[in-house]
Structure formats: structure tokens, C-alpha cells
mmCIF file of C-alpha atoms in Angstrom:
data_model
loop_
_atom_site.group_PDB
_atom_site.id
_atom_site.type_symbol
_atom_site.label_atom_id
_atom_site.label_comp_id
_atom_site.label_asym_id
_atom_site.label_seq_id
_atom_site.Cartn_x
_atom_site.Cartn_y
_atom_site.Cartn_z
ATOM 1 C CA MET O 280 -0.106 0.201 -0.098
ATOM 2 C CA THR O 281 1.331 3.264 -0.948
ATOM 3 C CA ALA O 282 0.317 6.917 0.638
ATOM 4 C CA ILE O 283 -0.437 9.338 -2.442
ATOM 5 C CA LEU O 284 -2.453 12.152 -3.351
ATOM 6 C CA SER O 285 -6.351 10.920 -3.843
ATOM 7 C CA THR O 286 -7.878 11.844 -7.092
ATOM 8 C CA ALA O 287 -11.733 11.640 -7.816
ATOM 9 C CA TYR O 288 -11.245 8.197 -9.343
ATOM 10 C CA SER O 289 -9.339 6.825 -6.484
ATOM 11 C CA ARG O 290 -12.397 8.022 -3.948
ATOM 12 C CA ASP O 291 -14.709 6.473 -6.413
ATOM 13 C CA LEU O 292 -12.699 3.092 -6.918
ATOM 14 C CA GLY O 293 -12.401 3.149 -3.076
ATOM 15 C CA ASP O 294 -15.942 3.622 -2.190
ATOM 16 C CA GLU O 295 -16.509 0.972 -4.948
ATOM 17 C CA LEU O 296 -14.328 -1.554 -2.740
ATOM 18 C CA ARG O 297 -16.186 -0.347 0.607
ATOM 19 C CA ARG O 298 -19.556 -1.132 -0.760
ATOM 20 C CA LEU O 299 -18.579 -4.359 -2.164
ATOM 21 C CA ARG O 300 -16.872 -5.404 1.300
ATOM 22 C CA GLU O 301 -20.498 -4.464 3.005
ATOM 23 C CA ASN O 302 -22.423 -6.086 0.186
ATOM 24 C CA ASN O 303 -20.761 -9.211 0.345
ATOM 25 C CA THR O 304 -19.369 -10.048 3.807
ATOM 26 C CA SER O 305 -20.240 -9.513 7.456
ATOM 27 C CA PHE O 306 -17.110 -7.838 7.778
ATOM 28 C CA GLY O 307 -16.838 -4.063 9.213
ATOM 29 C CA GLY O 308 -13.732 -2.011 8.370
ATOM 30 C CA ARG O 309 -11.705 -3.282 11.492
ATOM 31 C CA ALA O 310 -12.787 -6.633 11.076
ATOM 32 C CA MET O 311 -11.542 -6.674 7.406
ATOM 33 C CA ALA O 312 -8.022 -5.684 8.408
ATOM 34 C CA VAL O 313 -7.952 -8.655 11.236
ATOM 35 C CA GLN O 314 -9.182 -10.935 8.354
ATOM 36 C CA LEU O 315 -6.775 -9.668 5.794
ATOM 37 C CA GLY O 316 -4.030 -9.457 8.646
ATOM 38 C CA TRP O 317 -3.739 -5.847 7.816
ATOM 39 C CA ASP O 318 -3.311 -2.413 10.129
ATOM 40 C CA PRO O 319 -6.734 -1.411 10.343
ATOM 41 C CA SER O 320 -5.862 2.000 8.823
ATOM 42 C CA LYS O 321 -5.171 -0.025 5.315
ATOM 43 C CA VAL O 322 -8.651 -0.440 5.016
ATOM 44 C CA SER O 323 -9.865 3.200 5.455
ATOM 45 C CA ASN O 324 -7.151 4.535 3.613
ATOM 46 C CA ILE O 325 -7.777 2.567 0.600
ATOM 47 C CA GLU O 326 -11.712 2.560 0.554
ATOM 48 C CA THR O 327 -11.194 6.115 1.152
ATOM 49 C CA GLY O 328 -8.860 6.463 -1.909
ATOM 50 C CA LYS O 329 -5.964 8.049 0.175
ATOM 51 C CA ALA O 330 -3.602 5.189 -0.566
ATOM 52 C CA ARG O 331 -3.118 2.873 -3.606
ATOM 53 C CA ALA O 332 -3.504 -0.475 -2.894
ATOM 54 C CA THR O 333 -1.126 -3.094 -4.611
ATOM 55 C CA GLU O 334 -2.213 -6.035 -6.739
ATOM 56 C CA VAL O 335 -1.902 -8.319 -4.018
ATOM 57 C CA ASP O 336 -3.649 -6.179 -1.530
ATOM 58 C CA LEU O 337 -6.659 -6.379 -4.411
ATOM 59 C CA ALA O 338 -6.406 -10.067 -4.641
ATOM 60 C CA GLN O 339 -6.573 -10.704 -1.037
ATOM 61 C CA TYR O 340 -9.536 -7.925 -0.667
ATOM 62 C CA MET O 341 -11.313 -9.859 -3.709
ATOM 63 C CA ALA O 342 -11.204 -13.193 -2.463
ATOM 64 C CA THR O 343 -12.381 -12.039 0.850
ATOM 65 C CA CYS O 344 -15.211 -10.755 -1.071
ATOM 66 C CA GLY O 345 -15.569 -13.802 -2.632
ATOM 67 C CA LYS O 346 -15.117 -12.392 -6.149
ATOM 68 C CA ASP O 347 -13.611 -14.538 -9.074
ATOM 69 C CA LEU O 348 -10.188 -13.824 -11.017
ATOM 70 C CA ASP O 349 -12.561 -12.305 -14.048
ATOM 71 C CA TYR O 350 -13.614 -9.775 -11.701
ATOM 72 C CA LEU O 351 -10.478 -8.980 -10.005
ATOM 73 C CA GLN O 352 -8.879 -8.571 -13.583
ATOM 74 C CA ASP O 353 -11.538 -5.915 -14.531
ATOM 75 C CA PHE O 354 -11.191 -4.243 -11.447
ATOM 76 C CA THR O 355 -7.619 -4.109 -11.748
ATOM 77 C CA ASN O 356 -7.534 -2.864 -14.997
ATOM 78 C CA ARG O 357 -9.329 0.100 -13.937
ATOM 79 C CA TYR O 358 -7.417 0.889 -10.628
ATOM 80 C CA ARG O 359 -4.205 1.292 -12.355
ATOM 81 C CA TYR O 360 -5.518 5.015 -13.515
ATOM 82 C CA ALA O 361 -7.162 5.379 -10.215
ATOM 83 C CA PHE O 362 -4.360 8.076 -9.078
ATOM 84 C CA ASP O 363 -3.691 9.788 -12.508
ATOM 85 C CA LEU O 364 -3.980 13.289 -12.402
ATOM 86 C CA TYR O 365 -5.458 13.244 -15.509
ATOM 87 C CA PHE O 366 -8.391 10.728 -16.791
ATOM 88 C CA ALA O 367 -11.402 10.048 -19.225
ATOM 89 C CA GLN O 368 -14.417 8.090 -18.544
ATOM 90 C CA ALA O 369 -17.134 7.049 -21.175
ATOM 91 C CA PRO O 370 -19.887 9.800 -21.349
ATOM 92 C CA SER O 371 -22.590 7.731 -19.815
ATOM 93 C CA ASN O 372 -20.484 6.932 -16.896
ATOM 94 C CA LEU O 373 -21.537 9.188 -14.487
ATOM 95 C CA ARG O 374 -20.542 7.734 -10.825
ATOM 96 C CA THR O 375 -17.941 9.778 -10.539
ATOM 97 C CA LEU O 376 -19.196 12.888 -11.256
ATOM 98 C CA ALA O 377 -22.003 12.264 -9.032
ATOM 99 C CA MET O 378 -19.646 11.715 -6.244
ATOM 100 C CA VAL O 379 -17.556 14.500 -7.089
ATOM 101 C CA GLU O 380 -20.665 17.040 -6.784
ATOM 102 C CA ALA O 381 -21.526 15.257 -3.688
ATOM 103 C CA MET O 382 -18.420 15.664 -1.915
ATOM 104 C CA ALA O 383 -17.573 19.320 -3.127
ATOM 105 C CA LYS O 384 -17.605 22.337 -0.960
ATOM 106 C CA LYS O 385 -17.577 24.740 -3.623
ATOM 107 C CA ILE O 386 -18.581 24.358 -7.505
ATOM 108 C CA PHE O 387 -18.088 26.972 -10.161
ATOM 109 C CA VAL O 388 -19.835 25.956 -13.554
ATOM 110 C CA TYR O 389 -19.105 27.768 -16.630
ATOM 111 C CA GLU O 390 -21.901 26.548 -19.674
ATOM 112 C CA ILE O 391 -21.924 28.216 -23.113
ATOM 113 C CA LEU O 392 -24.484 26.426 -25.153
ATOM 114 C CA SER O 393 -26.770 24.908 -23.162
ATOM 115 C CA ILE O 394 -28.159 25.287 -19.803
ATOM 116 C CA PRO O 395 -25.937 23.365 -16.844
ATOM 117 C CA GLY O 396 -27.085 20.037 -15.999
ATOM 118 C CA LEU O 397 -27.572 20.845 -12.303
ATOM 119 C CA LEU O 398 -30.135 23.549 -13.370
ATOM 120 C CA GLN O 399 -31.938 22.112 -16.072
ATOM 121 C CA THR O 400 -35.314 21.276 -16.206
ATOM 122 C CA GLU O 401 -37.001 17.813 -16.691
ATOM 123 C CA SER O 402 -38.386 18.484 -20.037
ATOM 124 C CA TYR O 403 -35.130 20.775 -20.931
ATOM 125 C CA MET O 404 -33.015 17.718 -20.078
ATOM 126 C CA ARG O 405 -35.247 15.374 -22.449
ATOM 127 C CA ALA O 406 -35.485 18.075 -25.552
ATOM 128 C CA LEU O 407 -31.935 18.371 -25.504
ATOM 129 C CA PHE O 408 -31.275 14.629 -25.662
ATOM 130 C CA THR O 409 -33.907 14.189 -28.215
ATOM 131 C CA GLU O 410 -32.434 17.037 -30.568
ATOM 132 C CA ALA O 411 -28.847 15.649 -29.916
ATOM 133 C CA GLY O 412 -29.948 12.841 -32.006
ATOM 134 C CA ILE O 413 -30.420 10.124 -29.490
ATOM 135 C CA GLU O 414 -33.598 7.725 -30.690
ATOM 136 C CA SER O 415 -34.019 5.441 -27.872
ATOM 137 C CA SER O 416 -37.429 6.751 -25.980
ATOM 138 C CA GLU O 417 -35.188 4.285 -22.926
ATOM 139 C CA GLU O 418 -31.877 5.618 -23.642
ATOM 140 C CA ILE O 419 -33.424 9.389 -23.156
ATOM 141 C CA GLU O 420 -35.330 8.523 -20.158
ATOM 142 C CA ARG O 421 -32.086 6.743 -18.572
ATOM 143 C CA GLY O 422 -30.020 10.000 -19.436
ATOM 144 C CA VAL O 423 -32.949 12.091 -17.702
ATOM 145 C CA GLU O 424 -32.773 9.974 -14.771
ATOM 146 C CA ARG O 425 -29.298 10.155 -14.213
ATOM 147 C CA ARG O 426 -29.256 13.965 -14.274
ATOM 148 C CA MET O 427 -32.421 14.148 -11.893
ATOM 149 C CA GLY O 428 -30.775 11.954 -9.814
ATOM 150 C CA ARG O 429 -27.678 14.448 -9.788
ATOM 151 C CA GLN O 430 -29.784 17.299 -8.636
ATOM 152 C CA SER O 431 -30.736 15.540 -5.378
ATOM 153 C CA ILE O 432 -27.509 17.576 -3.712
ATOM 154 C CA TRP O 433 -30.129 20.133 -3.857
ATOM 155 C CA GLN O 434 -32.249 18.696 -1.520
ATOM 156 C CA ARG O 435 -29.278 17.657 0.981
ATOM 157 C CA PRO O 436 -28.771 20.300 4.166
ATOM 158 C CA TYR O 437 -25.073 20.728 3.721
ATOM 159 C CA ARG O 438 -25.088 21.567 -0.341
ATOM 160 C CA PRO O 439 -22.219 22.547 -1.839
ATOM 161 C CA GLU O 440 -21.704 26.773 -2.400
ATOM 162 C CA CYS O 441 -22.217 27.059 -6.166
ATOM 163 C CA VAL O 442 -21.879 29.755 -8.918
ATOM 164 C CA PHE O 443 -23.259 28.911 -12.382
ATOM 165 C CA TYR O 444 -21.704 31.110 -15.180
ATOM 166 C CA VAL O 445 -23.934 30.843 -18.239
ATOM 167 C CA HIS O 446 -23.098 32.641 -21.772
ATOM 168 C CA GLU O 447 -26.454 34.213 -23.125
ATOM 169 C CA LEU O 448 -25.687 32.005 -25.876
ATOM 170 C CA ALA O 449 -27.178 29.263 -23.900
ATOM 171 C CA LEU O 450 -30.217 31.359 -23.419
ATOM 172 C CA GLN O 451 -30.482 32.293 -27.075
ATOM 173 C CA MET O 452 -30.208 28.318 -28.157
ATOM 174 C CA ARG O 453 -33.858 27.205 -28.021
ATOM 175 C CA VAL O 454 -33.898 23.679 -27.030
ATOM 176 C CA GLY O 455 -37.624 21.921 -27.377
ATOM 177 C CA ASP O 456 -40.629 24.242 -27.841
ATOM 178 C CA ALA O 457 -41.469 27.376 -26.350
ATOM 179 C CA LYS O 458 -43.107 26.067 -22.989
ATOM 180 C CA VAL O 459 -39.795 24.068 -22.366
ATOM 181 C CA MET O 460 -37.881 27.284 -22.912
ATOM 182 C CA GLU O 461 -40.375 29.297 -20.265
ATOM 183 C CA ASP O 462 -40.278 26.589 -18.018
ATOM 184 C CA GLN O 463 -36.221 26.939 -17.928
ATOM 185 C CA TYR O 464 -36.003 30.343 -17.711
ATOM 186 C CA LEU O 465 -38.116 30.510 -14.802
ATOM 187 C CA ARG O 466 -35.915 28.019 -13.111
ATOM 188 C CA LEU O 467 -33.026 29.985 -13.747
ATOM 189 C CA LEU O 468 -34.554 33.283 -12.707
ATOM 190 C CA PHE O 469 -35.554 31.154 -9.043
ATOM 191 C CA ASN O 470 -31.953 30.294 -8.785
ATOM 192 C CA ALA O 471 -30.539 33.634 -10.048
ATOM 193 C CA HIS O 472 -28.896 34.264 -6.386
ATOM 194 C CA ILE O 473 -26.555 31.473 -7.990
ATOM 195 C CA LEU O 474 -26.492 32.572 -11.481
ATOM 196 C CA ARG O 475 -24.261 34.664 -13.514
ATOM 197 C CA VAL O 476 -25.170 35.596 -17.091
ATOM 198 C CA VAL O 477 -22.309 36.209 -19.454
ATOM 199 C CA PRO O 478 -23.323 38.802 -21.749
ATOM 200 C CA ALA O 479 -23.465 37.663 -25.484
ATOM 201 C CA ASN O 480 -20.977 40.589 -26.397
ATOM 202 C CA ILE O 481 -18.180 39.028 -24.762
ATOM 203 C CA ARG O 482 -17.438 36.812 -27.387
ATOM 204 C CA GLY O 483 -13.749 35.683 -26.247
ATOM 205 C CA LEU O 484 -14.856 33.870 -23.667
ATOM 206 C CA ALA O 485 -17.140 31.907 -25.894
ATOM 207 C CA PHE O 486 -14.763 30.708 -27.574
ATOM 208 C CA ARG O 487 -13.309 28.772 -24.248
ATOM 209 C CA SER O 488 -13.824 25.411 -23.374
ATOM 210 C CA LYS O 489 -16.803 24.896 -21.011
ATOM 211 C CA CYS O 490 -15.307 24.078 -17.239
ATOM 212 C CA THR O 491 -16.230 23.213 -13.826
ATOM 213 C CA LEU O 492 -14.110 23.636 -10.818
ATOM 214 C CA PHE O 493 -14.032 21.612 -7.909
ATOM 215 C CA GLU O 494 -12.787 22.530 -4.320
ATOM 216 C CA PHE O 495 -13.228 20.350 -1.272
ATOM 217 C CA ALA O 496 -12.995 20.676 2.255
ATOM 218 C CA LYS O 497 -9.737 17.862 2.696
ATOM 219 C CA ALA O 498 -8.994 16.895 -0.937
ATOM 220 C CA SER O 499 -7.402 18.998 -3.935
ATOM 221 C CA SER O 500 -9.113 20.951 -6.101
ATOM 222 C CA LEU O 501 -10.273 19.270 -9.412
ATOM 223 C CA ALA O 502 -10.957 21.047 -13.095
ATOM 224 C CA TYR O 503 -13.062 19.011 -15.267
ATOM 225 C CA THR O 504 -15.121 19.419 -18.785
ATOM 226 C CA GLU O 505 -16.660 17.236 -20.872
ATOM 227 C CA THR O 506 -17.914 16.188 -24.603
ATOM 228 C CA ASP O 507 -19.748 13.945 -26.576
ATOM 229 C CA LEU O 508 -17.021 11.671 -26.863
ATOM 230 C CA ALA O 509 -15.611 11.889 -22.836
ATOM 231 C CA LYS O 510 -15.741 13.220 -19.395
ATOM 232 C CA VAL O 511 -11.992 14.496 -18.691
ATOM 233 C CA PHE O 512 -11.107 14.870 -14.910
ATOM 234 C CA ALA O 513 -8.013 17.318 -14.314
ATOM 235 C CA GLN O 514 -6.207 17.651 -10.667
ATOM 236 C CA ASP O 515 -3.105 18.689 -12.421
ATOM 237 C CA GLU O 516 -1.700 21.947 -10.794
ATOM 238 C CA ALA O 517 -1.634 23.650 -14.369
ATOM 239 C CA ALA O 518 -5.124 22.718 -15.025
ATOM 240 C CA VAL O 519 -6.759 23.710 -12.285
ATOM 241 C CA THR O 520 -4.664 27.001 -11.873
ATOM 242 C CA TRP O 521 -6.149 27.948 -15.604
ATOM 243 C CA SER O 522 -9.846 27.104 -14.590
ATOM 244 C CA ARG O 523 -9.185 29.292 -11.475
ATOM 245 C CA SER O 524 -8.277 32.229 -13.951
ATOM 246 C CA LEU O 525 -10.909 31.964 -16.266
ATOM 247 C CA PHE O 526 -13.488 31.726 -13.511
ATOM 248 C CA GLU O 527 -11.694 35.259 -12.347
ATOM 249 C CA ARG O 528 -12.015 36.479 -16.006
ATOM 250 C CA LEU O 529 -15.761 35.633 -15.518
ATOM 251 C CA ASP O 530 -16.331 37.004 -12.413
ATOM 252 C CA ALA O 531 -15.134 40.127 -14.242
ATOM 253 C CA VAL O 532 -17.064 40.793 -16.836
ATOM 254 C CA ALA O 533 -20.563 38.821 -15.834
ATOM 255 C CA LEU O 534 -23.782 40.209 -14.883
ATOM 256 C CA ASP O 535 -24.531 40.716 -11.312
ATOM 257 C CA GLU O 536 -27.340 39.284 -9.848
ATOM 258 C CA GLU O 537 -29.954 41.678 -10.748
ATOM 259 C CA GLN O 538 -28.829 42.388 -13.975
ATOM 260 C CA SER O 539 -29.172 38.801 -14.815
ATOM 261 C CA LYS O 540 -32.569 38.717 -13.543
ATOM 262 C CA THR O 541 -33.301 41.447 -15.698
ATOM 263 C CA LYS O 542 -31.927 39.868 -18.675
ATOM 264 C CA LEU O 543 -33.439 36.546 -17.773
ATOM 265 C CA THR O 544 -36.829 38.712 -17.742
ATOM 266 C CA GLU O 545 -36.466 39.812 -20.965
ATOM 267 C CA TYR O 546 -36.035 36.368 -22.544
ATOM 268 C CA ILE O 547 -39.378 35.292 -20.597
ATOM 269 C CA SER O 548 -41.184 38.466 -21.991
ATOM 270 C CA GLY O 549 -40.045 37.979 -25.481
ATOM 271 C CA LEU O 550 -40.997 34.064 -25.727
ATOM 272 C CA ARG O 551 -44.404 35.341 -24.427
ATOM 273 C CA GLU O 552 -44.447 38.075 -26.907
ATOM 274 C CA ASP O 553 -43.787 35.449 -29.654
ATOM 275 C CA LEU O 554 -46.283 33.226 -28.636
ATOM 276 C CA HIS O 555 -48.855 35.972 -28.815
ATOM 277 C CA ASP O 556 -47.684 37.082 -32.224
ATOM 278 C CA PRO O 557 -49.655 35.813 -35.280
ATOM 279 C CA ARG O 558 -46.571 36.780 -37.565
ATOM 280 C CA THR O 559 -44.552 34.060 -35.771
ATOM 281 C CA ASP O 560 -46.836 31.675 -38.040
ATOM 282 C CA LEU O 561 -46.067 33.182 -41.093
ATOM 283 C CA ALA O 562 -42.052 32.675 -40.761
#
């Protein structure tokens, strides 16, 4: 076992080991350590992602949990990258991201072309998945369910401190019908205390990558971005520094809370005017 800087993925896989122990044995953490002949802190450090387990450690742990060689090999292949300061995951894998959001003390988000997932309405999500070309209704509903599940952080008594920077291009991008957009604008207006609109005339920032910066009480800060191809987690100092610089620039140019409310109200009013303008049917 090697002590090392924990990462989002090491904490995720460590938690997977904890759940494996709880679901497949009657041992608590200390009893597991006794069973394996380990120091009691070793199980805790591995399960919290604070220390890297060796292949022998994993083999002993898996055997105690009743897992076979194929299971061990699959986990070991994933665990190989657990402590990388840069790592990517498939877009459908939301477990690490959800865990990061749940653990974060502060979350700073910058979105350019769509509303941040944590602030999306269910109808907006569904329309977004549909217009992205996902044809299977089952796959769309799974995507909506997973994203709605992430929003459970808002129901927690100690939810993270958040600031969402949303470029005005995202407000202009029509997703679904007028009712979908009106509901989404209203959801943003309700959350205006944590929303900062970046005006459309701030064009330089529109060409930057969307980004999220997570800060934790007892772990290193983490930068995150995603595309249709992969979710990318970066704990490298240069990546975190770049992200902080981006959010400093956003803070300097974004509208304040009251200005953001006014901007959202303009979009809601414009949408309602379009709905009552018979000329829109002639376009």
C-alpha cells in the first residue's frame, strides 16, 4: 500500500471496494483488516482513496469478498488509472461525477451553449437528449433519470456553495418548444442568486471550453470538462490554475445577480410576446 495524493477516481473506486465489502461480507472495516492481517488504517485509507492498494492487496480483498479472477482482473484494469492526475471516462459513466458533486464544498460552472445540468428542468433535459440525436426513448429516459439524480444535491442540508456562469448564447439556443424554454428560464430566474449571465457581446469567452471547478474541504481542487466523447477530470496544478484564471475573468465580466434577473426577464417576456404574435406563424 502506498500513500499518495487522492483523486476523484481513487475515491470512487475506493468507495466501490467499500460497497463490495458491505454487500458481500459481514465485516466492518476493522474486522476486514483483522481478517486480512492488515493494519486497521489500511482498509480505511484504501476505501477512501487515500492510498494505492497493490495488486496483491486487491487480490486478497477480492478473495475475501468472494469475487473470482475475472472480477479481480476487471477491477485491477480500472484501478491502474485511479491516481492519474488526468483521466477520462465514457460519457455514460456518471458515478465519479456524481460523487465529486456530492463531496464538493464549492462548485464553479461555466456553460456556453446549454443550461448547466444541475439547473436543467426535466423537460429541457428530455428535449436536449432528443435533439442531440438519441433515438431510443429508453436511452433518453435513462439519461434524464441520471441527470435528475445528480440534482439531489439541492435537497441535502449541507449542499455545496455554487456559482453558475451561463453565456447568453445558451439562453438564445432554443431547445424544445416555447413552453420548455419558458419553464427553463423560470427555473434559472428562481436560482438567480447562484447564476451569473455572461453577456453575448463578451465573445472571446464563447470560444473557450466549458469548465467546472470543484473545491473540497479535505481534498485537492479538481477541474472538469466534457464532450460527447468523454468526461475529463484534471487534478494537475496547471489545469486547476487555468480554471481558476477562467473563473476570475468570468467574474469580472458577468452580469451581477440583479442584472442577470433582468436579462432572464427579457427572455421570458420576449418568448411570451412571440407566442402571442400571429406573424410568427408566417415565418
